[in-house]
PDB file of C-alpha atoms in Angstrom:
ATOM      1  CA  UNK A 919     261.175  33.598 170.093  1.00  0.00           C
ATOM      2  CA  UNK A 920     262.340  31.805 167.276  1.00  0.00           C
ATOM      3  CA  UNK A 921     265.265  33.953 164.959  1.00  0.00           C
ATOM      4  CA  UNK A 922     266.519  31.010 162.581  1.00  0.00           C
ATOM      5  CA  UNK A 923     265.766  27.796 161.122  1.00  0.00           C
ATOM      6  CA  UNK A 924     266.949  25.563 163.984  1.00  0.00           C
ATOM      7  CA  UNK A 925     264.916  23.297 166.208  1.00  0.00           C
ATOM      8  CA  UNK A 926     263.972  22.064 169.841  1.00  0.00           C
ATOM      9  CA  UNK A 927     266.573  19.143 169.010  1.00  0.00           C
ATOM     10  CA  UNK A 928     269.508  21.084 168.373  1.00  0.00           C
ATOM     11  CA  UNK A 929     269.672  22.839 171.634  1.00  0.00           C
ATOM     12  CA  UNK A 930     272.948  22.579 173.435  1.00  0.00           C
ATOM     13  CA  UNK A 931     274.922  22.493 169.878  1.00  0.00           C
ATOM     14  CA  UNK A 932     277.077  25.531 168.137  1.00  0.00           C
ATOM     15  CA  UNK A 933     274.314  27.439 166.029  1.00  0.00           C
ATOM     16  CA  UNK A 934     277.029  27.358 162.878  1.00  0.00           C
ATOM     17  CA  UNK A 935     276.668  23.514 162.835  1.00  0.00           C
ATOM     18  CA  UNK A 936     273.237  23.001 163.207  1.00  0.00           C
ATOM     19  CA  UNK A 937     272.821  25.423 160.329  1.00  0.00           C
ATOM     20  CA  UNK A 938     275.585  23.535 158.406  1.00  0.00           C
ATOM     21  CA  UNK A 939     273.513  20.119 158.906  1.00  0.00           C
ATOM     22  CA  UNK A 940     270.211  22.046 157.509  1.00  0.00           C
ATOM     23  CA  UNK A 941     271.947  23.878 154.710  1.00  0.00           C
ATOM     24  CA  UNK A 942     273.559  20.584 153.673  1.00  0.00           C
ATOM     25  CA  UNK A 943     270.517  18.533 153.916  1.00  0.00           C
ATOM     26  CA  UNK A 944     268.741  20.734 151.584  1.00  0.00           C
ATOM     27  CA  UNK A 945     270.087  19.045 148.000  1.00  0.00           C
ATOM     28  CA  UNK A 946     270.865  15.369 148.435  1.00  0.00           C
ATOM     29  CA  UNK A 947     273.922  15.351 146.010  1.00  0.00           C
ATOM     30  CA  UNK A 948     275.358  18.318 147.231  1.00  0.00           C
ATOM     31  CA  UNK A 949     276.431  20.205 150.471  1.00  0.00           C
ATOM     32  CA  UNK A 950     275.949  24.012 150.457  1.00  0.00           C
ATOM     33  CA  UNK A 951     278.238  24.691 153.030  1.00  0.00           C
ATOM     34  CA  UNK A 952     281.616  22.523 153.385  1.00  0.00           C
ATOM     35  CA  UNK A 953     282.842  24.173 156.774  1.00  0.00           C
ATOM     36  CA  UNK A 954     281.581  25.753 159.369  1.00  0.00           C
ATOM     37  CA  UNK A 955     283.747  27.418 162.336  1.00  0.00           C
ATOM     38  CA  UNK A 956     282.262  28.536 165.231  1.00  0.00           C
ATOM     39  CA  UNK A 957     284.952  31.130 166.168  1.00  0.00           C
ATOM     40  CA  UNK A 958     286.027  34.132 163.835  1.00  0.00           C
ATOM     41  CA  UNK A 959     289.215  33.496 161.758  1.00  0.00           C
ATOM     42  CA  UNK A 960     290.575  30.412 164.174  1.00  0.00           C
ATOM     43  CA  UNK A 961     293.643  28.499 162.858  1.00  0.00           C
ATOM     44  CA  UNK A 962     291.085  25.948 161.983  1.00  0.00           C
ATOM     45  CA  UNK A 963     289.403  28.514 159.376  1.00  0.00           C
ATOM     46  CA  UNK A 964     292.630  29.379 158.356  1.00  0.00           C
ATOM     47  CA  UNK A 965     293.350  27.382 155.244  1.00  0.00           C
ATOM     48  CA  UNK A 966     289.901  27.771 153.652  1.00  0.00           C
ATOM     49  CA  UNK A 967     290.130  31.513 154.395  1.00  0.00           C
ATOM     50  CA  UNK A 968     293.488  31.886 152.549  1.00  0.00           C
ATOM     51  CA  UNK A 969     291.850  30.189 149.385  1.00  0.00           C
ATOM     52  CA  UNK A 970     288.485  31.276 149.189  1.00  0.00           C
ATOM     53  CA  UNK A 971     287.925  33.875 147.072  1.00  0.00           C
ATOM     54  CA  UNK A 972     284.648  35.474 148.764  1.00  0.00           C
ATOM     55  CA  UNK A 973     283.222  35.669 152.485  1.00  0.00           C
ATOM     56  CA  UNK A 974     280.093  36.494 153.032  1.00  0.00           C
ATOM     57  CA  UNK A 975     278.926  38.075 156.888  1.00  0.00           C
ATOM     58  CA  UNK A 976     275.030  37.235 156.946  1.00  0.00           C
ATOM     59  CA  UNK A 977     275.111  37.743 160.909  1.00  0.00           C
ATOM     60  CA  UNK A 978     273.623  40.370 162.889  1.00  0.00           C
ATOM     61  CA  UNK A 979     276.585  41.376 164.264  1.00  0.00           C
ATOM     62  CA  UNK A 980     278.006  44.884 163.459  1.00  0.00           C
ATOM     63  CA  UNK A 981     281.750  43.428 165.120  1.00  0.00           C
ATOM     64  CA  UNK A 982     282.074  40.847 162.746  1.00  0.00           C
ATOM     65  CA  UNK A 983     282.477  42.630 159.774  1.00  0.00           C
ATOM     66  CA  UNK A 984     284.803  45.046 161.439  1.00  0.00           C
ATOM     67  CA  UNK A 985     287.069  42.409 162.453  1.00  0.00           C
ATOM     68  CA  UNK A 986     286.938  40.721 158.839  1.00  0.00           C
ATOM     69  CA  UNK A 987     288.150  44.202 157.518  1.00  0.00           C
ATOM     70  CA  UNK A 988     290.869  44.378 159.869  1.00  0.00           C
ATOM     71  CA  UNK A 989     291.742  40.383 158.799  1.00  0.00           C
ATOM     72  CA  UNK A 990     294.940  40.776 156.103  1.00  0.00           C
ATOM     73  CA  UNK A 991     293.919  37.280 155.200  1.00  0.00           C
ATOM     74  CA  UNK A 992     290.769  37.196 154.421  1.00  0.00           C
ATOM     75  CA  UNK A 993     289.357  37.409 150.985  1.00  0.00           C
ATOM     76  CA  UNK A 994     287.376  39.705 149.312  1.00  0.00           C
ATOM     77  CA  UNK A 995     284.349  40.246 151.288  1.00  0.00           C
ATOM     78  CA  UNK A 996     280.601  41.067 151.762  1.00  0.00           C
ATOM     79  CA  UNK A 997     278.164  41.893 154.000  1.00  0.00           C
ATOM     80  CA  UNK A 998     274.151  41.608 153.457  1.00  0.00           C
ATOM     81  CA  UNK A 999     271.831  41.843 156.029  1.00  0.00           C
ATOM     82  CA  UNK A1000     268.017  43.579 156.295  1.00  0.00           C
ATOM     83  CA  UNK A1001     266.355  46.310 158.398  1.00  0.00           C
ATOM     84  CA  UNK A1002     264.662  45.662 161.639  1.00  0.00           C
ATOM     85  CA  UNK A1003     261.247  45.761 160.632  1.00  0.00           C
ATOM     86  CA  UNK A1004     262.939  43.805 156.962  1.00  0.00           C
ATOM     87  CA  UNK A1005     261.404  46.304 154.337  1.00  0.00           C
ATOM     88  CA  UNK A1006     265.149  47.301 153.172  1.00  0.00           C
ATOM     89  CA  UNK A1007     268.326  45.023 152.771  1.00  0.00           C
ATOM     90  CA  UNK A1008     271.678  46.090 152.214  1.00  0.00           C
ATOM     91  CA  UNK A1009     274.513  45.072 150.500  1.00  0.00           C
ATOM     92  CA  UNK A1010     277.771  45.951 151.227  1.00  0.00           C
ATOM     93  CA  UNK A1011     281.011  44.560 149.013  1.00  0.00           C
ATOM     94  CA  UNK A1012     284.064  45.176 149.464  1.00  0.00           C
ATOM     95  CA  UNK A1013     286.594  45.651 145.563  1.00  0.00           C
ATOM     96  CA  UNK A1014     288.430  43.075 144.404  1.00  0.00           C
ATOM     97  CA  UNK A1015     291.549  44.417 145.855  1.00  0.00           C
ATOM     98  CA  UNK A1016     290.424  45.229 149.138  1.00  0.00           C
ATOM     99  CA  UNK A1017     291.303  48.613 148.864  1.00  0.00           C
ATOM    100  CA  UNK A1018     288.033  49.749 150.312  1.00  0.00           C
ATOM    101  CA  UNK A1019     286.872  47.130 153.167  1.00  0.00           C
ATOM    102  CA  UNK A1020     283.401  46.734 154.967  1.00  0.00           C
ATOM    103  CA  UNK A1021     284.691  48.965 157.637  1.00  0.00           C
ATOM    104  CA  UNK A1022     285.290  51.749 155.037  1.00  0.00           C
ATOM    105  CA  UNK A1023     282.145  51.435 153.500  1.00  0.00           C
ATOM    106  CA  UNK A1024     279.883  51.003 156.765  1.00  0.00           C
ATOM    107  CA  UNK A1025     280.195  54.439 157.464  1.00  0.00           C
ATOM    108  CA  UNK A1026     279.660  55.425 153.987  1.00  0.00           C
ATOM    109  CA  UNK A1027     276.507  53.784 154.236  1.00  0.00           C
ATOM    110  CA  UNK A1028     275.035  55.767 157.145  1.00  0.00           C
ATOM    111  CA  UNK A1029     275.959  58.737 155.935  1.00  0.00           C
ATOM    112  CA  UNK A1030     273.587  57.415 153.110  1.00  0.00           C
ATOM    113  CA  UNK A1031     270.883  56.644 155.703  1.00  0.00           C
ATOM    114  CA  UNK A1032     271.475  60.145 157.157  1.00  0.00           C
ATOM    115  CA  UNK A1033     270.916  62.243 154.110  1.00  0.00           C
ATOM    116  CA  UNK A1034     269.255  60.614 151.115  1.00  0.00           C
ATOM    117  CA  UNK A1035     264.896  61.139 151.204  1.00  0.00           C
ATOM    118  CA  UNK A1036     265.206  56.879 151.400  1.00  0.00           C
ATOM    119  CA  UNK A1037     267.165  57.089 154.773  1.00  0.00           C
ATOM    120  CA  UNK A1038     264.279  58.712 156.511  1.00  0.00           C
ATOM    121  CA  UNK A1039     262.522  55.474 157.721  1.00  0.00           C
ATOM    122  CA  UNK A1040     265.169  53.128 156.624  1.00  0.00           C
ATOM    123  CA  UNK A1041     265.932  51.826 159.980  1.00  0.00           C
ATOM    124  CA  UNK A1042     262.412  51.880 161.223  1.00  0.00           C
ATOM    125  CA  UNK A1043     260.375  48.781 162.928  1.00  0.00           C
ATOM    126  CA  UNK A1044     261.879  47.894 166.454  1.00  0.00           C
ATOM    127  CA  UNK A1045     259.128  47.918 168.549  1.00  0.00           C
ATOM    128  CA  UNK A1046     261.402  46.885 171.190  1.00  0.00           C
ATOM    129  CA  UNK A1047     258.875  43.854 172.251  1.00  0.00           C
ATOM    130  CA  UNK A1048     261.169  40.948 172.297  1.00  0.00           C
ATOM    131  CA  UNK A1049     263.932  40.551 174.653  1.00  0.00           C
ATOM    132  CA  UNK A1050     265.896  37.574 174.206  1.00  0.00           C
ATOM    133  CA  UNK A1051     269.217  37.952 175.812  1.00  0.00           C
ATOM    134  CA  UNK A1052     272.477  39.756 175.123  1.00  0.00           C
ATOM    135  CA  UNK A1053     273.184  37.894 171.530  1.00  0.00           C
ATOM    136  CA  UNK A1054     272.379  38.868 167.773  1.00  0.00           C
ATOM    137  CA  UNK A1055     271.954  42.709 168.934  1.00  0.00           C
ATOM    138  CA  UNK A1056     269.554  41.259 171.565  1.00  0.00           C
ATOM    139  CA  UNK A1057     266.056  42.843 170.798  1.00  0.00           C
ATOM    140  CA  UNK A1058     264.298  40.853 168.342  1.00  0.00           C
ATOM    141  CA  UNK A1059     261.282  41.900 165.779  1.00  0.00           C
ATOM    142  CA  UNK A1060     258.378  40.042 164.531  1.00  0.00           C
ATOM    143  CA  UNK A1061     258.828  39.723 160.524  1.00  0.00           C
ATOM    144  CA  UNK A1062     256.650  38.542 157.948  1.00  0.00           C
ATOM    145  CA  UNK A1063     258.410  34.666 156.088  1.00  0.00           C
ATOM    146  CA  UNK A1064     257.797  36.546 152.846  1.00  0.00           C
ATOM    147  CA  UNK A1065     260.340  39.445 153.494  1.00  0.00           C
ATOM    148  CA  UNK A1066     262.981  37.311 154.582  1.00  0.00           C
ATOM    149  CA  UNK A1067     262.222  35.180 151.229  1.00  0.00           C
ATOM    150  CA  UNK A1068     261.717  38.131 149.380  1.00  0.00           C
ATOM    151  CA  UNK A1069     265.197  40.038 150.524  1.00  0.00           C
ATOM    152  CA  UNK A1070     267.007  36.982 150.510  1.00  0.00           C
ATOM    153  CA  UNK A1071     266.654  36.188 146.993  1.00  0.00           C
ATOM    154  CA  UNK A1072     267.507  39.749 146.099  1.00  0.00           C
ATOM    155  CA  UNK A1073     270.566  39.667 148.318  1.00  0.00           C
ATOM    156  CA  UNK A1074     271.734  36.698 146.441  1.00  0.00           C
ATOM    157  CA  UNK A1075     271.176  37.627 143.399  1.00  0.00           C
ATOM    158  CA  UNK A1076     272.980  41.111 143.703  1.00  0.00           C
ATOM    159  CA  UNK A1077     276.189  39.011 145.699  1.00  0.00           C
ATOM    160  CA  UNK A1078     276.134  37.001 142.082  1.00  0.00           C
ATOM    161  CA  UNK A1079     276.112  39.869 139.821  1.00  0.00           C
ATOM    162  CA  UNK A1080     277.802  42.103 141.725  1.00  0.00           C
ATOM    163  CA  UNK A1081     280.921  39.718 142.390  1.00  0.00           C
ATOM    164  CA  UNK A1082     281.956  39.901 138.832  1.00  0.00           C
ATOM    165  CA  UNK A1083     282.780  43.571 139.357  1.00  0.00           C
ATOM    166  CA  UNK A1084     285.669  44.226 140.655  1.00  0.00           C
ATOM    167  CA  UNK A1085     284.451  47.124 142.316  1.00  0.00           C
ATOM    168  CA  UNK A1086     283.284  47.894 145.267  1.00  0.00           C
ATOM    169  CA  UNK A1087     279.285  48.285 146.036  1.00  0.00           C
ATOM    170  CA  UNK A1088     277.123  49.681 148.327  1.00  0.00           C
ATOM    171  CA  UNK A1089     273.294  48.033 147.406  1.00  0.00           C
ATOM    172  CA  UNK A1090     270.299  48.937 149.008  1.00  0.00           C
ATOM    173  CA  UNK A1091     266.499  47.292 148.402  1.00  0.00           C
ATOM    174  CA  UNK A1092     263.968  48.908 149.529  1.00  0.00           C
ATOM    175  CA  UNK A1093     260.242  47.344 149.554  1.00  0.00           C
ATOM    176  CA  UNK A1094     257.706  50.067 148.821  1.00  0.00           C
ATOM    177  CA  UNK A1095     253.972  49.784 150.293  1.00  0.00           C
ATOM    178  CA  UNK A1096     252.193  48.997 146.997  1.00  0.00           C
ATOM    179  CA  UNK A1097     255.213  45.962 147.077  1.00  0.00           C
ATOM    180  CA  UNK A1098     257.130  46.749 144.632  1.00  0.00           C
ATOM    181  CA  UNK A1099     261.211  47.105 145.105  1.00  0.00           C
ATOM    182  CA  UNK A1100     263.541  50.154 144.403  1.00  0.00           C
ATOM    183  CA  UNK A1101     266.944  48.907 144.196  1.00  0.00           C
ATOM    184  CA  UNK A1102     269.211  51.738 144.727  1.00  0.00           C
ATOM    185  CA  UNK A1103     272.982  51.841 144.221  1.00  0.00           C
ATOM    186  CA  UNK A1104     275.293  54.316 146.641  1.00  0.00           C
ATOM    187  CA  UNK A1105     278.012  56.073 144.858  1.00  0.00           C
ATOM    188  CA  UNK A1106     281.172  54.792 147.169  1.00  0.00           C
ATOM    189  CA  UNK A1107     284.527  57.099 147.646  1.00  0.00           C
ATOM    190  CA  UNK A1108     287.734  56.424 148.371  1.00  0.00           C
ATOM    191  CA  UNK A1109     288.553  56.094 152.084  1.00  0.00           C
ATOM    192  CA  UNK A1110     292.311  55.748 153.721  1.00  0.00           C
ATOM    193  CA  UNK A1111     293.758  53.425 156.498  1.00  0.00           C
ATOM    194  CA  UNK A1112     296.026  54.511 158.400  1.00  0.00           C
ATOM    195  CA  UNK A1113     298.525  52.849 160.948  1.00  0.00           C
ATOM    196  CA  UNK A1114     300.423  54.094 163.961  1.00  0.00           C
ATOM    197  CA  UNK A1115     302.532  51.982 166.760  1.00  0.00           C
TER     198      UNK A1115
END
């Protein structure tokens, strides 16, 4: 089952560079991505993670950005990624002062899945028919090129906007069954870290 972009030739080679080659190879004059690091926060990553000012998680994984939040280093930082069946995608960004960090607002945002009317068949659509292995949350979902386009762009477009805020967000998108999209926007508290030993 194919679940990204990459090809038969690229077997046997780190998923983050392949993806590097294609998103570079996309505009002739211009990479997309400068660096790719195929382990989280290495000393490799290090200096581009001290002077970045945003890092985006697109993976599937629910430990990376839990370990990003728990990073003193990092930047400011989001998360975006879609639904199983991909008729909702969710934003999640962190404030400019990382006073409220992905891990602070993931649980904010399934307490939104748990009691808003939206929530009810928000995380709807595994049908539990492809098992590929014990990566990317393992089962895998049949889903239509369009919602991946059409999420994608709204995911981007949101990240833009929503950057120049220095507040945090909490976005969802939601694609209704006559096609069009609710955007809504979850009201985010305060939450408090603490530390012991």
């Amino acid at each position: 089952t194919i679940r990204h972009e990459a090809r038969v030739d690229a077997v046997g080679f780190n998923k983050v560079d392949v993806m590097r080659v294609l998103a570079n190879s996309t505009h002739q004059a211009r990479d997309a991505v400068t660096a790719a690091y195929s382990t989280q926060f290495s000393s490799e990553g290090e200096t581009e993670l001290q002077s970045a000012s945003l890092l985006v998680d697109a993976t599937t994984s629910l430990d990376v950005p839990r370990a990003i939040s728990r990073e003193g280093k990092a930047p400011r930082s989001a998360s975006v990624f879609l639904t199983p069946n991909a008729n909702a995608s969710v934003l999640m960004l962190e404030d400019r002062d990382r006073a409220l960090r992905l891990d602070q607002i993931e649980p904010q945002y399934y307490r939104a899945v748990v009691n808003e009317d939206w929530g009810r068949h928000h995380l709807e659509g595994n049908l539990s028919e492809f098992w590929v292995g014990a990566g990317c949350r393992d089962i895998s979902a049949t889903i239509s090129p369009e919602d991946i386009q059409i999420h994608s762009a709204l995911l981007s477009r949101r990240l833009r906007s929503s950057v120049d805020v220095p507040d945090a967000a909490l976005l969802v998108h939601h694609t209704e069954t006559d096609g069009l999209i609710r955007s809504l926007r979850t009201s985010l508290r305060p939450s408090w870290r603490r530390e012991f030993g």
